[in-house]
Amino acid sequence: MRPMRWRGLVLAAALAFVLSAGPAGAESGEILSIAKKDFAAARLGQRGLDLLMEKDGRVYIIASPGEMAALAGLRVSYVIETGRLLQAAGQGLAAEGGINGAYHSTFELETDLRILERDHPGLAAVHVIGESLEKRKIYALKISDNVAADEGEPAALFVGCHHAREWISVEVPFLFGKYLLENYDQSAEVRALVDASEIWIVPIANPDGLEYSIHVYRYWRKNRRANADGTYGVDINRNYGYAWGFDDIGSSRSPGSDVYRGPAPFSEPETAAIRNLFLAHDFRAMISFHSFAQDILSPWGFTTEPAPSDAELNAVAASMAGLIAGIHGTIYSYGQGSRLLYLTNGDTVDWTYSVAGAPSYTIELPPVDIDHGGFFNDETAIATIFEENLPAMLYLTRYGVDHPLPGPRPAPGRRDREGQSVVRKPKLAARSVPGPAR
Ligand SMILES: [Zn+2]
């Protein structure tokens, strides 16, 4: 099975390449197929062409305009397949999978977001909020009534895939967006929520890492920053600007570490994109999805001291855990991240909470432990994991709409000699950061 699935993936990647290339730009290419016997006769295997696959007696390549001219000069006949394959992609080739099965690659996600936007005009808009180090677009799906207008409504953010290998974390926020759009007309609850709010969904915060996890190394976690010492990757869930680098327990200063925090807060384009989006709207709730552990983790991560609104954070988490358990009986533990799981600094939820006190949670999706699959969730589990998280996402969005925020959290202090945190004066969040690219 593997070669077949690999083909599908390579093809999807090729389509992504063709799609992402500018119109008639120097990088534009076409997918061509050439009869295998013609390919061999012209010794094309020795010409350094970008080979995609062999199928049904034909060889598929990506060719630049110059290469197409060279093929014509060699009197090699070819068929331009780009249009046919793009059409096939739109009709479900993406959903069929490839090497990552039912999980989304970056290309498959773009396709599916565009389909949602096309099918739900007025309610769904795809925004490009940034670009990764390898120039992949970071997409946000905005869902609201009058979606094209900035109505300044209370907003909720759902983000997936800070960590490349946590594939299930892409699917849950994506399916939430799909659910809202497909149920807007039928469900009074959904319609009221969408009408009253802006729901922003960023299914893939780390597209480079995800592609690396799909194609090269399944267990890759970080982004693909080329570090000065020859190692790769910054842990973008340690790169946010609140309590960044607070200590060397919750993150690492060592570039080769899987929890390397990067050279500076928001040094990575992926975290800068989320920051700019978050500061440009009135976000009152957020969930950053990860896997695995079945936990609902609230701030702070950087210290075991309680957050200013600890009781509220805990009560909301308890409600979400109850809603989750009510669907399939799955138990998610909840509590302060630093106590329930481990210390982290520079993580997403500490920063979003710091901006204005928005209830912010890391949800570690199933399974509960490595013996039950770890980072690998069976494809059939995608639907059940989404179903159990759905009421919690609806609840938190509604909670955010109904509860204005208290204001910025105090800036973190360094620990004094007794290990107590020395809290400094509150620091106002910068509001002058530019909004997301449209
Ligand atoms: Zn994670």
CSV table of C-alpha atoms and ligand atoms in Angstrom, one decimal:
chain,number,residue,atom,x,y,z
A,1,MET,CA,0.0,0.0,0.0
A,2,ARG,CA,2.7,2.4,0.9
A,3,PRO,CA,3.9,3.2,-2.7
A,4,MET,CA,0.4,4.0,-3.7
A,5,ARG,CA,-0.2,6.3,-0.8
A,6,TRP,CA,3.2,7.9,-1.4
A,7,ARG,CA,2.2,8.7,-4.9
A,8,GLY,CA,-0.9,10.5,-3.9
A,9,LEU,CA,1.1,12.6,-1.4
A,10,VAL,CA,3.8,13.5,-3.9
A,11,LEU,CA,1.1,14.5,-6.3
A,12,ALA,CA,-0.6,16.7,-3.7
A,13,ALA,CA,2.7,18.3,-2.9
A,14,ALA,CA,3.3,18.9,-6.6
A,15,LEU,CA,-0.1,20.5,-7.0
A,16,ALA,CA,0.7,22.7,-4.0
A,17,PHE,CA,3.9,23.7,-5.8
A,18,VAL,CA,2.1,24.5,-9.0
A,19,LEU,CA,-0.6,26.4,-7.2
A,20,SER,CA,1.8,28.4,-5.1
A,21,ALA,CA,3.9,29.5,-8.0
A,22,GLY,CA,3.0,32.9,-9.3
A,23,PRO,CA,1.2,33.3,-12.5
A,24,ALA,CA,3.7,32.8,-15.4
A,25,GLY,CA,6.5,33.7,-12.9
A,26,ALA,CA,10.0,32.2,-13.2
A,27,GLU,CA,9.0,29.5,-10.7
A,28,SER,CA,5.8,28.4,-12.5
A,29,GLY,CA,5.7,24.9,-13.7
A,30,GLU,CA,3.3,22.4,-15.2
A,31,ILE,CA,2.7,18.8,-14.3
A,32,LEU,CA,3.4,16.7,-17.5
A,33,SER,CA,3.0,13.0,-18.2
A,34,ILE,CA,5.2,11.3,-20.8
A,35,ALA,CA,4.9,7.7,-22.0
A,36,LYS,CA,7.4,5.6,-20.2
A,37,LYS,CA,8.9,4.2,-23.4
A,38,ASP,CA,9.4,7.8,-24.8
A,39,PHE,CA,10.9,8.8,-21.5
A,40,ALA,CA,13.4,6.0,-21.6
A,41,ALA,CA,14.2,6.4,-25.3
A,42,ALA,CA,15.0,10.1,-24.8
A,43,ARG,CA,17.1,9.3,-21.7
A,44,LEU,CA,15.1,11.8,-19.7
A,45,GLY,CA,16.1,10.0,-16.5
A,46,GLN,CA,19.5,11.6,-16.8
A,47,ARG,CA,18.4,15.2,-17.2
A,48,GLY,CA,17.7,16.1,-13.6
A,49,LEU,CA,14.0,16.5,-14.1
A,50,ASP,CA,11.6,16.8,-11.1
A,51,LEU,CA,10.1,13.4,-11.1
A,52,LEU,CA,6.8,12.8,-9.3
A,53,MET,CA,5.7,9.3,-10.0
A,54,GLU,CA,5.1,6.5,-12.5
A,55,LYS,CA,1.6,5.3,-13.1
A,56,ASP,CA,-0.1,3.3,-15.8
A,57,GLY,CA,2.9,3.4,-18.1
A,58,ARG,CA,3.4,7.1,-17.9
A,59,VAL,CA,6.0,9.2,-16.0
A,60,TYR,CA,4.8,12.3,-14.3
A,61,ILE,CA,7.1,15.3,-13.8
A,62,ILE,CA,7.0,19.0,-13.0
A,63,ALA,CA,8.5,21.0,-15.9
A,64,SER,CA,9.4,24.6,-16.2
A,65,PRO,CA,8.7,26.5,-19.4
A,66,GLY,CA,12.3,26.0,-20.4
A,67,GLU,CA,12.1,22.3,-19.8
A,68,MET,CA,9.0,22.0,-21.8
A,69,ALA,CA,10.7,23.8,-24.7
A,70,ALA,CA,13.6,21.4,-24.4
A,71,LEU,CA,11.2,18.4,-24.5
A,72,ALA,CA,9.7,19.8,-27.6
A,73,GLY,CA,13.2,20.2,-29.1
A,74,LEU,CA,13.8,16.5,-28.4
A,75,ARG,CA,10.5,15.7,-30.1
A,76,VAL,CA,9.2,14.1,-26.9
A,77,SER,CA,5.4,14.2,-26.8
A,78,TYR,CA,3.9,15.0,-23.4
A,79,VAL,CA,0.4,15.7,-22.0
A,80,ILE,CA,-0.1,18.7,-19.6
A,81,GLU,CA,-1.9,17.2,-16.6
A,82,THR,CA,-2.0,20.2,-14.3
A,83,GLY,CA,-5.7,21.1,-15.0
A,84,ARG,CA,-7.0,17.6,-14.8
A,85,LEU,CA,-5.2,16.9,-11.5
A,86,LEU,CA,-6.2,20.2,-10.0
A,87,GLN,CA,-9.8,19.3,-10.8
A,88,ALA,CA,-9.3,15.9,-9.3
A,89,ALA,CA,-7.9,17.5,-6.2
A,90,GLY,CA,-11.0,19.7,-5.8
A,91,GLN,CA,-13.2,16.6,-6.2
A,92,GLY,CA,-11.8,14.7,-3.3
A,93,LEU,CA,-8.3,13.6,-4.2
A,94,ALA,CA,-7.3,15.7,-1.2
A,95,ALA,CA,-9.7,13.9,1.1
A,96,GLU,CA,-8.5,10.5,-0.1
A,97,GLY,CA,-5.3,11.2,1.6
A,98,GLY,CA,-1.9,10.2,0.5
A,99,ILE,CA,0.8,9.2,3.0
A,100,ASN,CA,-1.0,11.1,5.8
A,101,GLY,CA,-4.3,9.4,5.1
A,102,ALA,CA,-7.4,11.3,6.3
A,103,TYR,CA,-5.2,13.9,8.0
A,104,HIS,CA,-4.6,17.2,6.3
A,105,SER,CA,-1.4,18.3,4.7
A,106,THR,CA,-0.9,22.0,4.2
A,107,PHE,CA,-2.1,21.8,0.6
A,108,GLU,CA,-5.2,19.7,1.5
A,109,LEU,CA,-6.0,22.2,4.2
A,110,GLU,CA,-5.8,25.1,1.8
A,111,THR,CA,-8.1,23.3,-0.6
A,112,ASP,CA,-10.6,22.5,2.0
A,113,LEU,CA,-10.6,26.0,3.5
A,114,ARG,CA,-11.2,27.5,0.0
A,115,ILE,CA,-14.1,25.0,-0.5
A,116,LEU,CA,-15.7,26.2,2.8
A,117,GLU,CA,-15.2,29.8,1.8
A,118,ARG,CA,-16.8,29.2,-1.6
A,119,ASP,CA,-19.7,27.2,-0.2
A,120,HIS,CA,-20.5,29.7,2.6
A,121,PRO,CA,-20.1,33.2,1.2
A,122,GLY,CA,-20.9,35.8,3.7
A,123,LEU,CA,-20.0,33.5,6.6
A,124,ALA,CA,-16.5,32.2,5.9
A,125,ALA,CA,-13.4,34.1,4.8
A,126,VAL,CA,-9.9,32.6,4.4
A,127,HIS,CA,-7.2,35.0,5.6
A,128,VAL,CA,-3.5,34.6,5.1
A,129,ILE,CA,-2.1,35.7,8.4
A,130,GLY,CA,1.6,35.1,7.7
A,131,GLU,CA,4.1,33.0,5.9
A,132,SER,CA,6.4,30.3,7.3
A,133,LEU,CA,10.2,30.2,7.0
A,134,GLU,CA,9.8,28.0,3.9
A,135,LYS,CA,7.2,30.4,2.5
A,136,ARG,CA,4.1,28.4,3.2
A,137,LYS,CA,1.1,30.5,3.9
A,138,ILE,CA,-0.4,30.4,7.4
A,139,TYR,CA,-4.2,30.3,7.0
A,140,ALA,CA,-6.9,31.6,9.3
A,141,LEU,CA,-10.6,30.9,8.6
A,142,LYS,CA,-12.8,33.7,9.9
A,143,ILE,CA,-16.4,32.8,10.6
A,144,SER,CA,-19.0,35.4,11.4
A,145,ASP,CA,-22.1,37.0,10.0
A,146,ASN,CA,-21.1,39.8,7.6
A,147,VAL,CA,-17.7,38.1,7.5
A,148,ALA,CA,-16.2,40.6,5.2
A,149,ALA,CA,-16.8,43.4,7.6
A,150,ASP,CA,-14.8,44.1,10.7
A,151,GLU,CA,-17.6,44.4,13.2
A,152,GLY,CA,-15.5,44.4,16.3
A,153,GLU,CA,-17.4,41.5,17.8
A,154,PRO,CA,-16.1,39.4,20.6
A,155,ALA,CA,-13.7,36.9,19.1
A,156,ALA,CA,-12.6,33.3,19.9
A,157,LEU,CA,-9.4,31.7,18.5
A,158,PHE,CA,-8.8,28.0,17.9
A,159,VAL,CA,-5.3,27.0,16.8
A,160,GLY,CA,-3.9,23.7,15.9
A,161,CYS,CA,-0.5,22.2,15.0
A,162,HIS,CA,2.0,24.3,16.8
A,163,HIS,CA,3.8,20.9,17.1
A,164,ALA,CA,4.3,19.2,13.8
A,165,ARG,CA,3.7,15.6,14.8
A,166,GLU,CA,0.4,16.3,16.6
A,167,TRP,CA,-1.7,15.7,13.5
A,168,ILE,CA,-5.0,15.3,15.3
A,169,SER,CA,-4.6,18.9,16.5
A,170,VAL,CA,-5.2,20.1,12.9
A,171,GLU,CA,-8.5,18.2,12.5
A,172,VAL,CA,-10.4,19.3,15.6
A,173,PRO,CA,-10.3,23.1,14.9
A,174,PHE,CA,-10.8,22.5,11.2
A,175,LEU,CA,-13.9,20.4,11.8
A,176,PHE,CA,-15.2,23.0,14.3
A,177,GLY,CA,-15.2,25.6,11.5
A,178,LYS,CA,-16.9,23.1,9.1
A,179,TYR,CA,-19.5,22.3,11.7
A,180,LEU,CA,-20.4,26.0,12.4
A,181,LEU,CA,-20.7,26.7,8.7
A,182,GLU,CA,-22.8,23.6,7.8
A,183,ASN,CA,-25.1,24.1,10.8
A,184,TYR,CA,-25.6,27.8,10.7
A,185,ASP,CA,-29.0,27.5,8.9
A,186,GLN,CA,-30.3,24.6,11.0
A,187,SER,CA,-29.1,25.3,14.5
A,188,ALA,CA,-30.4,28.4,16.4
A,189,GLU,CA,-27.5,28.0,18.9
A,190,VAL,CA,-24.9,28.0,16.1
A,191,ARG,CA,-26.5,30.9,14.3
A,192,ALA,CA,-26.8,33.0,17.5
A,193,LEU,CA,-23.2,32.3,18.3
A,194,VAL,CA,-21.8,33.1,14.8
A,195,ASP,CA,-24.0,36.2,14.6
A,196,ALA,CA,-22.6,37.5,17.9
A,197,SER,CA,-18.9,36.7,17.5
A,198,GLU,CA,-15.9,36.3,15.2
A,199,ILE,CA,-14.5,32.8,15.3
A,200,TRP,CA,-11.0,32.5,14.0
A,201,ILE,CA,-9.6,29.1,13.2
A,202,VAL,CA,-5.9,28.5,12.5
A,203,PRO,CA,-5.7,24.7,11.9
A,204,ILE,CA,-1.9,24.7,11.1
A,205,ALA,CA,0.3,27.1,12.9
A,206,ASN,CA,3.4,25.3,11.8
A,207,PRO,CA,3.1,24.3,8.2
A,208,ASP,CA,6.8,23.6,7.5
A,209,GLY,CA,7.0,21.3,10.5
A,210,LEU,CA,3.9,19.5,9.5
A,211,GLU,CA,5.2,18.8,6.0
A,212,TYR,CA,8.4,17.6,7.4
A,213,SER,CA,6.5,15.3,9.7
A,214,ILE,CA,4.5,13.9,6.8
A,215,HIS,CA,7.4,13.5,4.4
A,216,VAL,CA,10.6,13.0,6.3
A,217,TYR,CA,10.3,12.3,10.0
A,218,ARG,CA,7.0,11.5,11.6
A,219,TYR,CA,8.1,12.6,15.1
A,220,TRP,CA,9.3,16.1,14.1
A,221,ARG,CA,8.0,18.7,16.6
A,222,LYS,CA,9.5,22.2,15.9
A,223,ASN,CA,9.4,24.5,12.9
A,224,ARG,CA,12.2,24.3,10.4
A,225,ARG,CA,14.4,27.2,11.4
A,226,ALA,CA,18.0,26.6,10.3
A,227,ASN,CA,19.8,27.3,13.6
A,228,ALA,CA,23.3,28.8,13.7
A,229,ASP,CA,24.8,25.6,15.1
A,230,GLY,CA,23.6,23.5,12.2
A,231,THR,CA,20.5,22.1,14.1
A,232,TYR,CA,17.0,22.7,12.9
A,233,GLY,CA,13.9,24.1,14.5
A,234,VAL,CA,12.5,26.4,17.2
A,235,ASP,CA,9.7,25.1,19.4
A,236,ILE,CA,7.1,27.7,18.5
A,237,ASN,CA,5.1,26.8,21.6
A,238,ARG,CA,8.1,28.2,23.6
A,239,ASN,CA,8.6,31.3,21.5
A,240,TYR,CA,5.8,33.6,22.6
A,241,GLY,CA,6.5,36.8,24.4
A,242,TYR,CA,5.2,36.4,27.9
A,243,ALA,CA,7.7,34.9,30.4
A,244,TRP,CA,9.8,33.9,27.4
A,245,GLY,CA,13.0,32.2,28.6
A,246,PHE,CA,11.8,32.6,32.2
A,247,ASP,CA,14.0,29.6,33.2
A,248,ASP,CA,15.8,26.7,31.5
A,249,ILE,CA,13.3,24.2,32.8
A,250,GLY,CA,10.2,25.3,30.9
A,251,SER,CA,12.2,25.8,27.7
A,252,SER,CA,15.7,25.4,26.4
A,253,ARG,CA,18.4,27.8,25.3
A,254,SER,CA,20.0,25.0,23.3
A,255,PRO,CA,19.1,25.0,19.6
A,256,GLY,CA,19.2,21.3,19.2
A,257,SER,CA,16.6,20.8,22.0
A,258,ASP,CA,13.1,19.8,21.1
A,259,VAL,CA,11.9,22.7,23.4
A,260,TYR,CA,14.4,25.3,22.0
A,261,ARG,CA,12.7,28.7,22.6
A,262,GLY,CA,14.5,30.6,19.8
A,263,PRO,CA,16.8,33.6,20.0
A,264,ALA,CA,14.2,36.1,21.0
A,265,PRO,CA,10.5,36.3,21.8
A,266,PHE,CA,8.4,36.1,18.6
A,267,SER,CA,11.6,35.5,16.5
A,268,GLU,CA,9.6,33.0,14.4
A,269,PRO,CA,7.2,34.1,11.7
A,270,GLU,CA,4.7,31.5,12.9
A,271,THR,CA,4.4,33.0,16.3
A,272,ALA,CA,4.5,36.6,15.0
A,273,ALA,CA,1.5,35.7,12.7
A,274,ILE,CA,-0.6,34.4,15.7
A,275,ARG,CA,0.4,37.5,17.8
A,276,ASN,CA,-0.6,39.9,15.1
A,277,LEU,CA,-3.9,38.2,14.6
A,278,PHE,CA,-4.6,38.1,18.3
A,279,LEU,CA,-3.8,41.8,18.9
A,280,ALA,CA,-5.9,42.9,16.0
A,281,HIS,CA,-9.2,41.6,17.4
A,282,ASP,CA,-11.1,41.4,20.6
A,283,PHE,CA,-10.2,37.9,21.5
A,284,ARG,CA,-12.0,36.7,24.7
A,285,ALA,CA,-11.3,33.0,24.5
A,286,MET,CA,-8.8,30.7,22.9
A,287,ILE,CA,-7.8,27.0,22.7
A,288,SER,CA,-4.5,25.8,21.4
A,289,PHE,CA,-4.9,22.1,20.5
A,290,HIS,CA,-2.1,19.6,21.0
A,291,SER,CA,-1.7,15.9,21.7
A,292,PHE,CA,-1.5,13.7,23.6
A,293,ALA,CA,-2.6,13.4,27.2
A,294,GLN,CA,-6.4,14.2,27.5
A,295,ASP,CA,-5.7,17.3,29.5
A,296,ILE,CA,-7.2,20.8,29.6
A,297,LEU,CA,-4.4,23.1,30.7
A,298,SER,CA,-4.8,26.6,31.9
A,299,PRO,CA,-2.2,29.4,32.6
A,300,TRP,CA,0.2,29.8,34.0
A,301,GLY,CA,2.6,27.4,32.5
A,302,PHE,CA,5.8,29.3,33.5
A,303,THR,CA,5.2,29.1,37.2
A,304,THR,CA,3.2,27.0,39.6
A,305,GLU,CA,1.8,30.1,41.2
A,306,PRO,CA,-1.8,30.6,40.4
A,307,ALA,CA,-2.9,32.9,37.6
A,308,PRO,CA,-4.9,36.0,38.7
A,309,SER,CA,-8.2,34.5,37.7
A,310,ASP,CA,-7.3,31.0,38.6
A,311,ALA,CA,-10.7,30.2,40.1
A,312,GLU,CA,-12.5,31.3,36.9
A,313,LEU,CA,-10.0,29.4,34.6
A,314,ASN,CA,-10.5,26.3,36.6
A,315,ALA,CA,-14.3,26.6,36.7
A,316,VAL,CA,-14.4,27.0,32.9
A,317,ALA,CA,-12.1,24.1,32.4
A,318,ALA,CA,-14.2,21.9,34.7
A,319,SER,CA,-17.3,22.8,32.6
A,320,MET,CA,-15.4,21.9,29.4
A,321,ALA,CA,-14.2,18.6,30.9
A,322,GLY,CA,-17.8,17.8,31.9
A,323,LEU,CA,-19.1,18.5,28.4
A,324,ILE,CA,-16.4,16.4,26.8
A,325,ALA,CA,-17.0,13.5,29.1
A,326,GLY,CA,-20.7,13.7,28.4
A,327,ILE,CA,-20.3,12.8,24.7
A,328,HIS,CA,-18.3,9.5,24.7
A,329,GLY,CA,-17.3,9.2,28.3
A,330,THR,CA,-13.7,10.3,27.7
A,331,ILE,CA,-12.1,11.8,30.7
A,332,TYR,CA,-9.9,14.8,30.2
A,333,SER,CA,-8.1,16.0,33.3
A,334,TYR,CA,-7.9,19.8,33.9
A,335,GLY,CA,-5.9,22.2,35.9
A,336,GLN,CA,-3.0,24.6,35.7
A,337,GLY,CA,-0.5,23.5,33.1
A,338,SER,CA,2.6,23.8,35.2
A,339,ARG,CA,1.0,21.6,37.9
A,340,LEU,CA,-0.9,19.1,35.8
A,341,LEU,CA,1.7,18.5,33.1
A,342,TYR,CA,5.0,20.3,33.4
A,343,LEU,CA,6.6,23.8,33.4
A,344,THR,CA,6.6,25.6,30.1
A,345,ASN,CA,7.6,29.1,29.3
A,346,GLY,CA,6.9,31.2,26.2
A,347,ASP,CA,3.9,29.1,25.4
A,348,THR,CA,0.8,30.3,23.5
A,349,VAL,CA,-1.7,30.3,26.3
A,350,ASP,CA,0.4,32.2,28.8
A,351,TRP,CA,0.8,34.9,26.2
A,352,THR,CA,-2.8,35.1,25.1
A,353,TYR,CA,-3.9,35.1,28.7
A,354,SER,CA,-1.4,37.9,29.5
A,355,VAL,CA,-2.8,40.2,26.8
A,356,ALA,CA,-6.1,40.9,28.5
A,357,GLY,CA,-7.0,37.9,30.6
A,358,ALA,CA,-8.8,35.9,27.9
A,359,PRO,CA,-9.6,32.4,29.2
A,360,SER,CA,-6.9,30.4,27.3
A,361,TYR,CA,-6.4,26.7,27.3
A,362,THR,CA,-4.1,24.1,25.9
A,363,ILE,CA,-6.1,21.0,25.2
A,364,GLU,CA,-4.0,17.9,24.9
A,365,LEU,CA,-6.2,15.6,22.8
A,366,PRO,CA,-6.4,11.8,23.0
A,367,PRO,CA,-5.0,9.3,23.5
A,368,VAL,CA,-4.3,9.4,27.2
A,369,ASP,CA,-0.8,8.0,27.0
A,370,ILE,CA,1.8,6.5,24.8
A,371,ASP,CA,0.5,2.9,25.3
A,372,HIS,CA,-2.7,4.0,23.6
A,373,GLY,CA,-1.0,5.3,20.5
A,374,GLY,CA,0.8,8.5,21.6
A,375,PHE,CA,1.0,10.9,18.6
A,376,PHE,CA,-0.8,8.3,16.4
A,377,ASN,CA,-4.5,8.5,16.3
A,378,ASP,CA,-6.4,6.1,14.1
A,379,GLU,CA,-8.2,7.9,11.3
A,380,THR,CA,-11.5,6.6,12.7
A,381,ALA,CA,-10.8,8.4,15.9
A,382,ILE,CA,-10.8,11.9,14.2
A,383,ALA,CA,-14.6,12.0,14.2
A,384,THR,CA,-15.0,10.9,17.8
A,385,ILE,CA,-12.4,13.2,19.1
A,386,PHE,CA,-14.0,16.1,17.3
A,387,GLU,CA,-17.4,15.2,18.5
A,388,GLU,CA,-16.4,15.2,22.2
A,389,ASN,CA,-14.6,18.5,21.9
A,390,LEU,CA,-17.4,20.2,20.0
A,391,PRO,CA,-19.6,21.1,23.0
A,392,ALA,CA,-16.6,22.5,24.8
A,393,MET,CA,-15.6,24.7,21.9
A,394,LEU,CA,-19.2,26.0,21.6
A,395,TYR,CA,-19.3,26.6,25.3
A,396,LEU,CA,-16.0,28.5,25.5
A,397,THR,CA,-17.0,30.7,22.5
A,398,ARG,CA,-20.3,31.5,24.2
A,399,TYR,CA,-18.5,32.2,27.4
A,400,GLY,CA,-16.2,34.6,25.7
A,401,VAL,CA,-19.1,36.5,24.1
A,402,ASP,CA,-20.8,36.8,27.5
A,403,HIS,CA,-17.8,37.8,29.5
A,404,PRO,CA,-15.8,41.0,28.9
A,405,LEU,CA,-12.1,40.8,29.9
A,406,PRO,CA,-10.5,42.2,33.0
A,407,GLY,CA,-7.5,43.7,31.2
A,408,PRO,CA,-3.8,42.9,30.9
A,409,ARG,CA,-2.2,40.5,33.3
A,410,PRO,CA,0.9,41.5,35.2
A,411,ALA,CA,4.2,41.0,33.6
A,412,PRO,CA,6.1,38.1,35.0
A,413,GLY,CA,8.9,38.8,37.5
A,414,ARG,CA,12.1,36.9,38.0
A,415,ARG,CA,12.2,34.6,41.0
A,416,ASP,CA,13.8,36.1,44.1
A,417,ARG,CA,16.1,34.1,46.2
A,418,GLU,CA,13.4,32.2,48.0
A,419,GLY,CA,12.0,31.1,44.7
A,420,GLN,CA,9.0,33.4,44.9
A,421,SER,CA,8.0,35.2,41.8
A,422,VAL,CA,8.5,38.9,42.0
A,423,VAL,CA,5.6,40.4,40.1
A,424,ARG,CA,6.3,43.7,38.4
A,425,LYS,CA,3.8,46.3,37.5
A,426,PRO,CA,1.3,45.5,34.8
A,427,LYS,CA,2.5,46.2,31.3
A,428,LEU,CA,0.0,47.3,28.7
A,429,ALA,CA,-0.1,45.1,25.7
A,430,ALA,CA,1.0,46.7,22.5
A,431,ARG,CA,-2.1,47.5,20.4
A,432,SER,CA,-0.2,49.1,17.5
A,433,VAL,CA,0.9,45.8,15.9
A,434,PRO,CA,-0.4,45.6,12.3
A,435,GLY,CA,-3.4,43.5,11.6
A,436,PRO,CA,-3.4,40.3,9.6
A,437,ALA,CA,-2.8,40.4,5.9
A,438,ARG,CA,-6.0,40.1,4.0
B,1,ZN,ZN,2.2,19.9,21.4
